[in-house]
XYZ file of C-alpha atoms in Angstrom:
313
model
C 16.239 -26.004 -4.608
C 14.018 -27.158 -7.486
C 14.108 -30.676 -6.063
C 12.961 -29.295 -2.701
C 10.025 -27.474 -4.327
C 9.071 -30.631 -6.169
C 9.197 -32.588 -2.914
C 6.742 -30.161 -1.293
C 4.345 -30.717 -4.175
C 4.717 -34.508 -3.981
C 4.180 -34.535 -0.214
C 1.017 -32.486 -0.656
C -0.322 -34.766 -3.394
C 0.390 -37.874 -1.314
C -1.689 -36.473 1.513
C -4.483 -35.606 -0.905
C -4.519 -39.195 -2.140
C -5.033 -40.414 1.428
C -7.661 -37.776 2.242
C -9.547 -38.498 -0.983
C -10.464 -41.888 0.420
C -12.841 -40.038 2.755
C -16.232 -39.656 1.097
C -16.810 -36.123 2.392
C -13.363 -34.776 1.475
C -12.925 -31.798 -0.859
C -9.859 -29.657 -1.481
C -11.839 -26.417 -1.269
C -13.193 -27.472 2.129
C -9.644 -28.211 3.270
C -8.471 -24.745 2.256
C -11.485 -23.100 3.884
C -10.918 -25.081 7.083
C -7.332 -23.822 7.225
C -8.522 -20.240 6.803
C -11.253 -20.575 9.443
C -8.828 -22.035 11.985
C -6.107 -19.440 11.425
C -7.939 -16.214 10.524
C -11.029 -14.475 11.873
C -11.396 -11.522 9.502
C -12.436 -11.923 5.883
C -9.806 -9.487 4.641
C -7.123 -11.512 6.431
C -8.367 -14.645 4.658
C -8.338 -12.818 1.330
C -4.798 -11.565 1.905
C -3.549 -15.071 2.727
C -5.243 -16.507 -0.369
C -3.751 -13.750 -2.519
C -0.250 -14.487 -1.210
C -0.742 -18.159 -2.003
C -2.116 -17.360 -5.460
C 0.820 -15.105 -6.288
C 3.142 -17.972 -5.396
C 1.878 -19.851 -8.468
C 2.594 -17.061 -10.946
C 3.206 -17.078 -13.812
C 0.249 -19.352 -14.445
C 0.484 -22.087 -17.030
C -1.025 -20.768 -20.331
C -3.359 -23.755 -20.607
C -4.619 -23.072 -17.093
C -5.220 -19.415 -17.958
C -7.247 -20.474 -21.000
C -9.375 -22.878 -18.985
C -9.977 -20.343 -16.207
C -11.017 -17.705 -18.740
C -13.530 -20.076 -20.329
C -14.945 -20.956 -16.931
C -15.239 -17.409 -15.608
C -16.419 -15.810 -18.847
C -19.435 -18.114 -18.745
C -20.020 -17.934 -14.992
C -19.643 -14.160 -14.731
C -21.817 -13.543 -17.796
C -24.538 -15.943 -16.715
C -24.826 -14.687 -13.140
C -24.566 -10.987 -13.930
C -27.245 -11.218 -16.629
C -29.441 -13.512 -14.531
C -29.469 -10.971 -11.701
C -31.008 -8.555 -14.204
C -33.667 -11.039 -15.348
C -32.047 -12.903 -18.255
C -33.569 -16.412 -18.303
C -30.769 -18.263 -20.104
C -29.315 -20.985 -17.884
C -25.579 -21.262 -17.288
C -25.302 -24.187 -19.722
C -27.309 -22.255 -22.322
C -25.092 -19.225 -21.790
C -22.062 -21.429 -22.432
C -23.570 -22.708 -25.683
C -24.239 -19.168 -26.884
C -20.698 -18.058 -26.019
C -18.720 -21.074 -27.204
C -20.856 -22.494 -30.021
C -22.912 -19.529 -31.198
C -26.038 -21.623 -30.786
C -29.470 -20.004 -30.581
C -31.554 -21.358 -27.718
C -35.171 -22.094 -28.570
C -37.786 -20.209 -26.577
C -35.351 -17.458 -25.536
C -35.504 -13.889 -26.829
C -32.993 -12.320 -29.190
C -32.185 -9.688 -26.577
C -31.232 -12.387 -24.069
C -28.747 -13.820 -26.570
C -27.371 -10.369 -27.365
C -26.951 -9.622 -23.657
C -24.672 -12.645 -23.407
C -22.539 -11.591 -26.380
C -22.361 -7.982 -25.212
C -21.283 -8.985 -21.719
C -18.495 -11.178 -23.063
C -17.312 -8.267 -25.221
C -17.241 -6.110 -22.087
C -15.227 -8.747 -20.180
C -12.651 -8.782 -22.986
C -12.468 -4.992 -22.811
C -11.900 -4.797 -19.049
C -9.254 -7.523 -19.288
C -7.417 -5.436 -21.883
C -7.894 -2.258 -19.854
C -6.603 -3.990 -16.724
C -3.200 -4.406 -18.392
C -2.823 -0.662 -18.878
C -1.438 1.605 -16.184
C -3.803 4.469 -16.931
C -6.586 6.194 -15.034
C -10.124 4.897 -15.399
C -12.292 7.800 -16.425
C -15.796 8.424 -17.716
C -14.857 7.387 -21.253
C -13.853 3.893 -20.119
C -17.022 3.507 -18.042
C -19.165 4.631 -20.970
C -17.313 2.129 -23.173
C -18.109 -0.739 -20.812
C -21.773 0.251 -20.889
C -21.686 0.656 -24.661
C -20.402 -2.882 -25.140
C -23.142 -4.277 -22.919
C -26.033 -2.516 -24.670
C -24.928 -1.564 -28.185
C -26.616 -4.595 -29.785
C -29.820 -4.171 -27.768
C -30.303 -0.437 -27.305
C -27.748 1.373 -29.514
C -29.306 4.778 -28.869
C -28.736 4.394 -25.103
C -25.417 2.537 -25.136
C -22.779 4.636 -23.419
C -25.144 7.590 -22.932
C -26.237 8.969 -19.569
C -29.938 8.906 -18.841
C -32.041 11.979 -19.517
C -34.854 11.193 -17.080
C -35.170 10.655 -13.342
C -35.654 7.139 -11.967
C -36.300 5.326 -8.695
C -34.863 2.045 -7.436
C -37.278 -0.780 -8.201
C -39.123 -2.025 -5.147
C -37.949 0.784 -2.845
C -38.575 4.468 -2.219
C -34.953 5.308 -3.002
C -34.732 7.973 -5.697
C -31.543 8.112 -7.733
C -29.935 11.516 -8.351
C -31.647 13.798 -10.854
C -30.401 13.379 -14.419
C -29.145 16.976 -14.609
C -26.704 16.222 -11.756
C -25.092 13.250 -13.495
C -22.298 15.155 -15.204
C -20.982 16.539 -11.924
C -21.608 13.323 -10.002
C -19.706 11.212 -12.526
C -16.868 13.731 -12.556
C -16.713 13.490 -8.762
C -16.898 9.701 -8.948
C -13.928 9.253 -11.280
C -12.000 11.859 -9.279
C -12.506 9.697 -6.185
C -11.804 6.517 -8.188
C -8.336 7.784 -9.106
C -7.573 9.529 -5.817
C -4.707 8.517 -3.524
C -7.173 7.915 -0.689
C -9.173 5.427 -2.758
C -6.100 3.693 -4.149
C -4.749 3.175 -0.627
C -7.784 1.077 0.325
C -7.617 -2.704 0.345
C -8.263 -3.724 -3.303
C -11.420 -5.703 -2.522
C -12.734 -2.922 -0.291
C -11.915 -0.350 -2.997
C -13.659 -2.353 -5.727
C -16.759 -2.863 -3.562
C -16.984 0.827 -2.705
C -16.575 1.750 -6.379
C -19.399 -0.641 -7.269
C -21.695 0.892 -4.666
C -20.869 4.516 -5.470
C -21.426 3.946 -9.167
C -24.666 2.015 -8.867
C -26.037 4.647 -6.457
C -25.439 7.361 -9.043
C -27.208 5.132 -11.582
C -25.995 7.169 -14.565
C -27.619 5.032 -17.263
C -31.265 4.214 -17.792
C -30.468 0.496 -17.993
C -27.387 -1.662 -17.526
C -26.067 -0.004 -14.359
C -25.788 -3.237 -12.364
C -23.853 -5.052 -15.061
C -21.605 -2.047 -15.590
C -20.987 -1.774 -11.834
C -20.011 -5.447 -11.554
C -17.708 -5.147 -14.566
C -16.108 -2.013 -13.128
C -15.645 -3.767 -9.787
C -13.892 -6.645 -11.534
C -11.747 -4.325 -13.632
C -10.343 -2.910 -10.392
C -9.854 -6.388 -8.945
C -8.100 -7.762 -12.029
C -5.773 -4.754 -12.038
C -4.822 -5.623 -8.465
C -4.070 -9.239 -9.403
C -7.317 -10.804 -8.172
C -9.488 -13.213 -10.135
C -12.953 -12.277 -11.317
C -15.414 -12.150 -8.424
C -18.900 -13.378 -9.271
C -22.016 -12.287 -7.412
C -24.024 -15.482 -7.651
C -27.588 -15.202 -8.909
C -28.656 -17.429 -6.015
C -27.609 -14.562 -3.736
C -29.593 -12.039 -5.803
C -31.969 -11.071 -3.003
C -29.136 -10.662 -0.495
C -27.217 -8.575 -3.023
C -30.134 -6.272 -3.842
C -31.023 -5.976 -0.160
C -27.403 -5.120 0.720
C -27.409 -2.283 -1.812
C -30.798 -1.055 -0.633
C -29.703 -1.258 3.012
C -26.658 0.914 2.315
C -28.700 3.457 0.367
C -31.225 3.715 3.190
C -28.709 3.711 6.073
C -26.129 6.442 5.473
C -24.033 4.323 3.084
C -23.545 1.461 5.542
C -21.749 -1.046 3.308
C -21.297 -3.772 5.907
C -23.726 -6.173 4.230
C -22.349 -5.531 0.767
C -18.767 -5.925 1.996
C -19.624 -9.301 3.534
C -21.238 -10.502 0.320
C -18.333 -9.421 -1.899
C -15.729 -10.728 0.552
C -17.418 -14.137 0.525
C -17.506 -14.126 -3.285
C -13.837 -13.096 -3.467
C -12.837 -15.893 -1.092
C -14.859 -18.399 -3.129
C -13.113 -17.383 -6.372
C -9.648 -17.449 -4.814
C -10.222 -20.835 -3.173
C -11.649 -22.364 -6.346
C -8.777 -21.171 -8.514
C -6.197 -22.300 -5.973
C -7.925 -25.678 -5.908
C -7.324 -25.978 -9.639
C -3.765 -24.657 -9.580
C -2.296 -26.604 -6.671
C -2.882 -30.067 -8.126
C -1.645 -29.200 -11.626
C 1.647 -30.815 -12.606
C 2.831 -27.447 -13.948
C 2.653 -26.086 -10.371
C 5.079 -28.513 -8.758
C 7.952 -25.997 -8.694
C 5.813 -23.119 -7.492
C 3.658 -22.273 -4.487
C 5.990 -23.653 -1.840
C 4.361 -21.528 0.882
C 0.947 -23.023 0.119
C 2.210 -26.597 -0.005
C 4.214 -26.257 3.207
C 1.426 -24.612 5.211
C -1.393 -26.860 4.035
C 0.662 -30.029 4.416
C 1.564 -29.013 7.974
C -2.111 -28.258 8.647
C -3.161 -31.700 7.388
C -0.570 -33.375 9.593
C -1.623 -31.325 12.632
C -5.285 -32.164 12.121
C -4.509 -35.857 11.741
C -2.388 -35.757 14.891
C -5.291 -34.253 16.874
C -7.545 -37.045 15.725
């Protein structure tokens, strides 16, 4: 049986060698082409990718280390950039991995990077525990983000009323926050919420939280960390809202808030980001030598797809 699995891997790699001679070829494009041909709905694509990903578990420890380095930097850079941090992705990596101070950048921008990485480490630890996520955990995420920048506000609900920047949307009054957050975590841990598709559940949690806007600052970063906590618990990789999609992201949130919680635009954005993360990670896993005795469903289906496409040509 192990020989058979290894043969599937070798057959796949041989086809990649041939395809790589084409200038426009990329493995991620190949995977996306398969999905587009065989599935119409984004959630169906996500489910197929998740099945494939699970076929490569347990992941090689070296691969896990490399993926963590990659996504710690990418998630931190994009989430902070959406909120106005001007450090580039390469500068963010230097701050995280080398502790280097970047000239011309503020101290707060550096501290935002460190705080966000601390929060990622916390949600990764929390994701391994089979316990309810309550207000304390959400406050802790926020505390880690802001404790170096605004220690008096870190983990504390706002005590003033605020409006969404650039819109007429007014967030709930501060004196309602206690009840609203109680209701939120009640929903978060409810059977109805937990029965939702994991990516749908995480997106709805993000939206519900950010619409309550319980903190004066740091709500967006906390919401994206909470969303990823739920995804990691369900076995998904970190999903990054790219800073290049910042306007679409903000507009999707504003659209939902102004249109009876219509999350269609936000769902589409998060689904696309989830697919991108899953495809990228699969692209790294499937060519690794440590994967040759795993992932037989992926290798069989993609190899057959390559052969079918070549036959049509």
